[in-house]
Short mmCIF file of C-alpha atoms and ligand atoms in Angstrom, two decimals:
data_model
loop_
_atom_site.label_atom_id
_atom_site.label_comp_id
_atom_site.label_asym_id
_atom_site.label_seq_id
_atom_site.Cartn_x
_atom_site.Cartn_y
_atom_site.Cartn_z
CA MET A 16 73.23 30.70 -46.43
CA SER A 17 70.91 27.95 -44.95
CA TYR A 18 69.59 25.23 -46.92
CA PHE A 19 65.98 25.28 -45.59
CA ARG A 20 62.46 27.15 -47.22
CA PRO A 21 62.48 30.28 -45.08
CA ASN A 22 59.36 29.09 -43.40
CA ILE A 23 61.40 26.12 -42.39
CA GLU A 24 64.02 28.54 -41.13
CA ARG A 25 61.64 30.66 -39.25
CA MET A 26 60.14 28.01 -37.09
CA SER A 27 60.80 26.80 -33.86
CA GLY A 28 58.98 23.52 -34.08
CA TYR A 29 56.54 21.48 -31.77
CA ILE A 30 57.88 20.59 -27.97
CA PRO A 31 56.71 17.77 -26.99
CA GLY A 32 56.63 16.72 -23.08
CA GLU A 33 59.22 15.74 -21.16
CA GLN A 34 59.70 12.00 -21.77
CA PRO A 35 62.22 10.94 -19.15
CA LYS A 36 64.25 7.58 -19.37
CA ASP A 37 63.85 6.22 -16.25
CA GLY A 38 61.15 5.13 -14.90
CA ILE A 39 61.45 7.40 -11.37
CA TYR A 40 58.67 9.50 -12.07
CA ILE A 41 54.72 9.19 -11.08
CA LYS A 42 54.31 10.70 -14.76
CA LEU A 43 51.42 13.14 -15.21
CA ASN A 44 52.37 15.36 -17.74
CA THR A 45 51.02 14.14 -21.35
CA ASN A 46 48.10 13.01 -20.78
CA GLU A 47 49.00 8.90 -20.80
CA ASN A 48 46.26 6.54 -19.62
CA PRO A 49 47.98 5.20 -16.11
CA TYR A 50 46.20 1.68 -16.80
CA PRO A 51 47.40 -1.12 -19.12
CA PRO A 52 46.03 -2.01 -22.28
CA SER A 53 43.57 -4.31 -23.01
CA SER A 54 45.63 -8.18 -22.75
CA ARG A 55 43.56 -8.65 -26.05
CA VAL A 56 45.91 -5.88 -27.62
CA LEU A 57 48.57 -7.18 -26.52
CA HIS A 58 47.72 -11.11 -27.57
CA ALA A 59 46.95 -9.64 -31.15
CA ILE A 60 50.31 -7.86 -30.98
CA ASN A 61 51.72 -11.15 -30.27
CA GLU A 62 50.30 -12.96 -32.23
CA ALA A 63 51.02 -10.23 -35.23
CA VAL A 64 54.77 -10.67 -34.44
CA ASN A 65 55.82 -13.21 -37.11
CA GLU A 66 57.35 -13.79 -40.71
CA ASN A 67 54.72 -11.55 -42.15
CA LEU A 68 56.19 -8.56 -41.10
CA ARG A 69 58.37 -9.48 -44.02
CA LEU A 70 55.62 -8.28 -46.32
CA TYR A 71 54.26 -4.32 -46.41
CA PRO A 72 50.97 -3.81 -44.93
CA ASP A 73 48.26 -3.61 -45.95
CA PRO A 74 48.07 0.18 -47.37
CA VAL A 75 44.52 1.38 -46.06
CA ALA A 76 44.30 -0.92 -42.97
CA THR A 77 41.35 -2.38 -44.46
CA ALA A 78 40.98 -4.00 -41.20
CA ALA A 79 41.07 -0.78 -38.80
CA ARG A 80 38.75 0.51 -40.76
CA ILE A 81 35.54 -2.10 -40.73
CA LYS A 82 36.38 -2.21 -37.27
CA ILE A 83 36.19 0.95 -36.70
CA ALA A 84 33.21 1.94 -38.38
CA ASN A 85 31.19 -0.72 -36.62
CA VAL A 86 31.76 0.58 -33.27
CA LEU A 87 31.04 3.63 -34.40
CA GLY A 88 28.45 3.27 -36.33
CA THR A 89 30.10 4.29 -39.95
CA LYS A 90 30.91 3.16 -43.22
CA PRO A 91 34.50 1.99 -43.62
CA GLU A 92 34.73 4.67 -46.69
CA TYR A 93 34.05 7.22 -44.20
CA VAL A 94 37.38 6.46 -41.60
CA MET A 95 40.83 6.26 -42.10
CA ALA A 96 43.34 5.22 -40.19
CA GLY A 97 46.74 6.86 -39.02
CA ASN A 98 50.37 7.03 -37.48
CA GLY A 99 48.65 8.34 -34.49
CA SER A 100 46.11 11.13 -34.94
CA ASP A 101 49.06 13.94 -35.45
CA ASP A 102 50.22 11.71 -39.19
CA LEU A 103 46.81 13.03 -39.96
CA LEU A 104 46.71 16.24 -39.12
CA SER A 105 49.91 16.13 -41.43
CA ILE A 106 47.91 14.95 -43.81
CA ILE A 107 44.79 17.14 -43.44
CA ILE A 108 47.45 20.34 -43.56
CA ARG A 109 49.06 19.12 -47.22
CA SER A 110 45.56 18.07 -48.30
CA PHE A 111 43.90 21.55 -47.56
CA ALA A 112 46.56 24.51 -47.08
CA GLY A 113 49.31 25.73 -49.17
CA GLU A 114 51.36 29.00 -49.26
CA GLY A 115 49.54 31.77 -47.94
CA ASP A 116 46.54 30.32 -46.97
CA LYS A 117 44.36 30.81 -43.58
CA VAL A 118 44.02 28.36 -41.27
CA VAL A 119 42.67 29.12 -38.09
CA PHE A 120 42.75 27.56 -34.36
CA PRO A 121 41.69 29.43 -30.61
CA TYR A 122 44.06 29.75 -28.38
CA PRO A 123 45.27 28.87 -26.26
CA SER A 124 44.60 24.77 -27.24
CA TYR A 125 46.81 21.59 -28.94
CA MET A 126 50.26 23.80 -29.89
CA LEU A 127 50.70 21.16 -32.94
CA TYR A 128 47.80 23.44 -34.94
CA LYS A 129 51.16 26.01 -35.45
CA THR A 130 53.34 23.96 -36.78
CA LEU A 131 51.34 22.63 -39.07
CA ALA A 132 50.80 25.51 -40.78
CA GLU A 133 54.05 27.57 -40.19
CA LEU A 134 55.17 24.13 -42.48
CA GLN A 135 52.94 24.97 -45.11
CA ASP A 136 54.02 28.51 -44.88
CA SER A 137 50.00 29.40 -44.00
CA THR A 138 49.13 32.17 -42.55
CA ALA A 139 48.03 30.95 -39.35
CA CYS A 140 45.23 32.80 -37.48
CA ASN A 141 45.36 31.84 -34.00
CA ILE A 142 41.97 33.43 -32.22
CA ASP A 143 41.73 33.88 -28.13
CA PHE A 144 39.14 31.69 -26.88
CA THR A 145 37.25 33.99 -24.21
CA GLU A 146 38.44 33.88 -20.30
CA ASP A 147 35.68 30.80 -19.37
CA TYR A 148 36.85 28.85 -22.63
CA ALA A 149 33.86 30.15 -24.66
CA LEU A 150 34.22 30.85 -28.45
CA PRO A 151 35.07 34.22 -29.26
CA LYS A 152 32.54 36.17 -31.60
CA ASP A 153 34.93 36.29 -34.32
CA PHE A 154 36.36 32.11 -34.46
CA LEU A 155 34.84 32.37 -38.22
CA ILE A 156 37.57 33.61 -40.60
CA LYS A 157 36.46 34.41 -44.35
CA GLY A 158 37.91 32.19 -46.94
CA ALA A 159 39.77 30.04 -44.12
CA LYS A 160 40.96 26.74 -45.75
CA VAL A 161 41.23 24.96 -42.39
CA THR A 162 39.70 25.35 -39.16
CA PHE A 163 41.02 23.75 -36.45
CA LEU A 164 38.99 22.66 -32.57
CA ALA A 165 40.35 20.59 -29.87
CA ASN A 166 36.66 19.51 -28.93
CA PRO A 167 37.07 18.68 -25.61
CA ASN A 168 40.00 20.97 -25.62
CA SER A 169 43.82 20.97 -24.13
CA PRO A 170 45.04 22.46 -22.16
CA SER A 171 41.82 23.48 -20.54
CA GLY A 172 39.95 20.28 -20.71
CA THR A 173 36.75 22.48 -21.82
CA MET A 174 34.06 22.06 -24.25
CA ILE A 175 32.19 24.09 -26.87
CA PRO A 176 28.87 22.85 -27.39
CA SER A 177 28.05 20.25 -30.33
CA GLN A 178 24.86 22.73 -32.16
CA GLU A 179 27.66 25.08 -31.88
CA ILE A 180 30.59 23.43 -33.57
CA SER A 181 27.23 22.38 -35.78
CA ARG A 182 27.08 25.76 -36.37
CA ILE A 183 30.44 27.28 -37.63
CA ALA A 184 30.61 24.35 -39.90
CA SER A 185 27.41 25.92 -41.98
CA GLN A 186 29.00 29.44 -41.80
CA ILE A 187 32.64 28.87 -42.56
CA ASP A 188 34.11 28.11 -46.32
CA GLY A 189 37.04 24.90 -45.88
CA VAL A 190 37.18 22.25 -43.77
CA LEU A 191 36.74 21.95 -40.06
CA VAL A 192 38.30 19.45 -38.41
CA ILE A 193 37.51 18.52 -34.64
CA ASP A 194 40.13 17.27 -33.08
CA GLU A 195 38.23 13.82 -30.25
CA ALA A 196 41.67 13.13 -29.31
CA TYR A 197 39.72 12.86 -25.29
CA ALA A 198 35.99 12.20 -26.46
CA ASP A 199 35.74 9.04 -24.84
CA PHE A 200 35.96 11.03 -21.10
CA ALA A 201 33.21 13.68 -22.50
CA GLU A 202 29.82 14.00 -22.29
CA ASP A 203 29.05 14.15 -25.97
CA ASN A 204 30.99 14.02 -29.61
CA CYS A 205 30.55 15.12 -32.80
CA LEU A 206 30.65 12.60 -35.22
CA SER A 207 26.94 13.22 -36.12
CA LEU A 208 27.85 16.02 -37.98
CA VAL A 209 30.03 13.89 -40.41
CA GLU A 210 26.66 12.96 -41.77
CA GLN A 211 25.45 16.56 -41.77
CA HIS A 212 28.27 18.17 -43.15
CA ARG A 213 30.52 17.29 -46.10
CA ASN A 214 33.73 20.12 -44.49
CA VAL A 215 33.62 18.55 -41.15
CA LEU A 216 36.60 15.84 -40.35
CA ILE A 217 36.44 14.21 -37.30
CA LEU A 218 39.49 12.85 -35.35
CA ARG A 219 40.19 10.59 -32.33
CA THR A 220 42.97 8.23 -30.98
CA LEU A 221 43.92 4.79 -29.36
CA SER A 222 46.83 7.16 -27.49
CA LYS A 223 44.36 8.21 -23.97
CA SER A 224 41.21 6.28 -23.71
CA TYR A 225 42.44 3.00 -24.82
CA SER A 226 45.95 3.03 -23.66
CA LEU A 227 48.11 3.12 -26.53
CA ALA A 228 50.38 5.73 -27.20
CA GLY A 229 53.18 3.85 -27.83
CA ILE A 230 51.35 1.98 -30.40
CA ARG A 231 50.74 5.63 -32.82
CA LEU A 232 47.79 5.16 -34.22
CA GLY A 233 44.33 7.57 -34.78
CA PHE A 234 41.56 7.45 -37.23
CA CYS A 235 39.72 10.47 -39.43
CA ILE A 236 36.62 10.05 -40.10
CA ALA A 237 34.40 12.21 -42.95
CA GLN A 238 32.63 11.65 -45.71
CA GLU A 239 34.02 9.62 -48.44
CA SER A 240 35.04 12.21 -50.69
CA LEU A 241 37.12 13.66 -48.31
CA ILE A 242 38.74 10.57 -47.14
CA GLN A 243 39.47 9.74 -51.00
CA GLY A 244 41.39 13.23 -51.81
CA MET A 245 43.02 12.49 -48.00
CA MET A 246 44.23 8.80 -49.85
CA LYS A 247 46.25 10.12 -52.20
CA VAL A 248 48.23 12.50 -49.85
CA LYS A 249 49.35 9.97 -46.69
CA ASP A 250 52.71 7.52 -46.77
CA SER A 251 52.21 4.71 -48.70
CA TYR A 252 52.09 2.37 -45.81
CA ASN A 253 51.40 5.39 -42.73
CA VAL A 254 49.82 2.06 -40.59
CA ASP A 255 51.68 -1.05 -39.38
CA ARG A 256 51.14 -4.04 -39.34
CA LEU A 257 51.37 -4.38 -35.73
CA SER A 258 49.28 -1.67 -34.97
CA ILE A 259 46.71 -3.43 -37.42
CA ALA A 260 46.53 -5.62 -34.94
CA ALA A 261 46.83 -3.73 -31.74
CA VAL A 262 43.74 -1.13 -33.28
CA VAL A 263 41.60 -4.63 -34.06
CA ALA A 264 41.75 -5.45 -30.68
CA ALA A 265 41.39 -2.37 -29.03
CA LEU A 266 38.03 -1.71 -30.23
CA ASP A 267 37.05 -4.68 -29.41
CA ASP A 268 36.92 -4.65 -26.03
CA GLN A 269 34.87 -1.78 -25.12
CA LYS A 270 34.46 -2.83 -21.56
CA SER A 271 38.36 -2.72 -20.81
CA MET A 272 38.73 1.15 -22.24
CA LYS A 273 35.52 2.00 -20.71
CA THR A 274 36.13 0.72 -16.97
CA HIS A 275 39.29 2.84 -16.85
CA VAL A 276 37.50 5.70 -17.94
CA GLU A 277 35.18 5.79 -15.59
CA LYS A 278 37.88 4.49 -12.91
CA ILE A 279 39.71 7.98 -14.48
CA LYS A 280 36.52 10.73 -14.36
CA GLU A 281 36.31 8.91 -10.37
CA THR A 282 39.67 10.06 -9.96
CA ARG A 283 39.32 13.35 -11.58
CA LEU A 284 36.29 14.61 -9.11
CA HIS A 285 38.30 13.37 -6.78
CA LEU A 286 41.52 15.48 -7.45
CA MET A 287 38.90 18.75 -9.07
CA LYS A 288 37.83 19.28 -5.14
CA SER A 289 40.87 18.36 -4.13
CA LEU A 290 42.48 21.26 -5.36
CA GLN A 291 39.56 23.97 -5.27
CA GLU A 292 40.08 23.27 -1.41
CA MET A 293 43.62 23.95 -1.87
CA GLY A 294 42.31 27.40 -3.09
CA PHE A 295 43.69 26.63 -6.85
CA PHE A 296 40.91 27.24 -9.80
CA VAL A 297 39.69 24.46 -11.55
CA TYR A 298 38.27 24.40 -15.39
CA PRO A 299 35.66 21.81 -16.04
CA SER A 300 37.64 19.07 -17.40
CA GLN A 301 35.49 16.67 -19.63
CA THR A 302 38.93 15.22 -20.46
CA ASN A 303 41.51 12.94 -18.34
CA PHE A 304 43.45 15.52 -17.27
CA VAL A 305 43.21 18.85 -15.03
CA LEU A 306 44.00 22.73 -15.72
CA ALA A 307 44.54 24.43 -12.53
CA ARG A 308 45.25 28.03 -11.71
CA CYS A 309 47.35 28.65 -8.85
CA MET A 310 45.52 31.80 -6.66
CA ARG A 311 47.83 30.88 -3.59
CA GLY A 312 50.49 33.87 -4.13
CA ILE A 313 52.88 30.20 -5.15
CA SER A 314 53.86 30.82 -8.61
CA ALA A 315 52.78 27.76 -10.87
CA HIS A 316 56.45 27.11 -12.14
CA THR A 317 57.61 27.07 -8.60
CA LEU A 318 55.18 24.81 -7.64
CA TYR A 319 55.81 22.34 -10.70
CA GLN A 320 59.92 22.05 -10.16
CA GLU A 321 59.38 21.52 -6.77
CA LEU A 322 56.60 18.40 -7.67
CA LYS A 323 59.50 17.68 -10.26
CA SER A 324 62.25 17.53 -7.20
CA ARG A 325 59.99 15.28 -5.44
CA LYS A 326 59.76 13.37 -8.95
CA ILE A 327 55.92 14.28 -10.29
CA LEU A 328 55.91 15.83 -13.09
CA VAL A 329 53.00 17.51 -14.43
CA ARG A 330 52.62 20.11 -17.41
CA TYR A 331 53.74 24.04 -16.85
CA PHE A 332 53.75 26.37 -20.29
CA ASN A 333 55.48 29.15 -20.23
CA LEU A 334 52.79 30.75 -22.33
CA ARG A 335 50.69 33.92 -21.77
CA ARG A 336 47.41 32.76 -20.13
CA LEU A 337 49.20 29.93 -19.09
CA ASP A 338 52.05 31.05 -17.12
CA ASP A 339 50.19 30.70 -13.54
CA CYS A 340 48.14 27.05 -14.73
CA LEU A 341 49.66 23.58 -14.11
CA ARG A 342 48.37 21.08 -16.69
CA ILE A 343 47.92 17.72 -14.93
CA THR A 344 46.93 14.13 -16.22
CA ILE A 345 44.75 11.93 -14.24
CA GLY A 346 47.09 9.01 -12.59
CA THR A 347 45.44 6.19 -10.57
CA ARG A 348 44.05 7.43 -7.90
CA GLU A 349 47.45 6.05 -5.63
CA GLU A 350 49.72 8.47 -7.90
CA ILE A 351 46.84 11.32 -7.69
CA ASP A 352 46.61 10.74 -3.61
CA ILE A 353 50.55 11.80 -3.39
CA LEU A 354 50.25 13.99 -5.41
CA ILE A 355 47.74 16.41 -3.52
CA GLN A 356 49.45 15.05 -0.30
CA HIS A 357 52.93 16.55 -1.79
CA LEU A 358 50.99 19.66 -2.88
CA LYS A 359 49.15 19.93 0.92
CA GLU A 360 52.97 19.85 1.97
CA LEU A 361 53.87 22.55 -0.79
CA LEU A 362 51.54 24.88 -0.01
CA THR A 363 51.86 24.84 3.75
CA THR A 364 54.02 28.06 4.68
CA LYS A 365 55.54 26.24 7.31
CA HIS A 366 57.78 24.64 4.52
CA SER A 367 60.68 27.20 4.47
CA LYS A 368 62.04 27.14 1.19
CA ILE A 369 58.59 27.72 -0.09
CA SER A 370 57.62 30.36 2.38
CA ASN A 371 59.94 33.30 1.22
CA VAL A 372 58.40 32.82 -2.00
CA CYS A 373 54.54 32.91 -0.63
CA CYS A 374 53.68 36.44 -0.63
CA ARG A 375 50.23 36.83 0.87
C1 PLP B 27 46.93 13.92 -27.70
C2 PLP B 27 47.03 14.51 -28.64
C3 PLP B 27 46.66 14.57 -29.79
C4 PLP B 27 47.89 13.49 -30.68
O1 PLP B 27 47.16 12.08 -30.13
P1 PLP B 27 48.00 11.11 -31.31
O2 PLP B 27 46.68 9.76 -31.67
O3 PLP B 27 49.08 10.16 -30.22
O4 PLP B 27 48.86 11.76 -32.20
C5 PLP B 27 45.79 15.11 -31.42
N1 PLP B 27 45.41 16.49 -30.50
C6 PLP B 27 45.45 16.30 -29.14
C7 PLP B 27 44.41 17.75 -28.79
C8 PLP B 27 45.46 15.71 -28.12
O5 PLP B 27 45.38 15.84 -26.84
#
């Protein structure tokens, strides 16, 4: 007999991308930023390493909320900080969805949404994107307590226009969580919807555009009544002293973030063109990764394995609609050129090991 609740017993748990212990891989599998964080962040963390670490941090991370509000042009009362946006997603699901409640999210998208619904023993309504990653007509489910939408989406990199999301926000019953982990790489975002809709929550993170995945800092923007309620649900001290120092310094250095984002967007264009020339179908990307479908008879899984044996890690999902694709994080120009070189080698029929796998 198990001690666990039946829903926990049944679920398989979220499986994060590989994080190899040694540094010998070109790591293009978990959408980390290839560039270092701002030197101001490293300085601020060093400054915060002092005797005050014996004291608890500010429970509501006031300094971080003020800085975030300033940069985004909103009020600190509209902001909540978390131990990564995954922490905020967990706070949101515990705040708004219980046993048997409907939780809606599209497929394929960020796999954590399903795990969160299972944790609550909620009813997960997983609705397929259309072939070209538009939202289907039946995306609106009556009585849903929480609707998650990663925008831009992962793993497709595609984006739903903000006007359409605004329309959804006014038609659904519960809250709409717009997970904008990749907003800094995109042409548009939904921040302005927060004033217009009392059920909209926007999530941002320092993990991708600010090169701080190791710090674990995310934030949520929503109207004050939602933020106040969620404050009751979070851990008392969910953001530590070093993270608060880091986020303030990181947001102070917009120039460093934007310079790196521009480089990544240039490299993204270069990689997309090269992949298309090699015969891949590449989804239009508004993120720091691309989703490429293998069109040449060689399986995506074989390519993933061959790249791994050449010390290049990309993401392969053994899942419906994704098992013929590779998701590739945009690294430095040098890393991406090495990847392209290896892919070219692997795709030439001359390559002995692969040629028998090629069926065309
Ligand atoms: C990376 C990612 C997150 C997690 O962000 P953290 O702040 O590192 O927890 C959340 N949502 C999406 C869609 C992501 O890609």
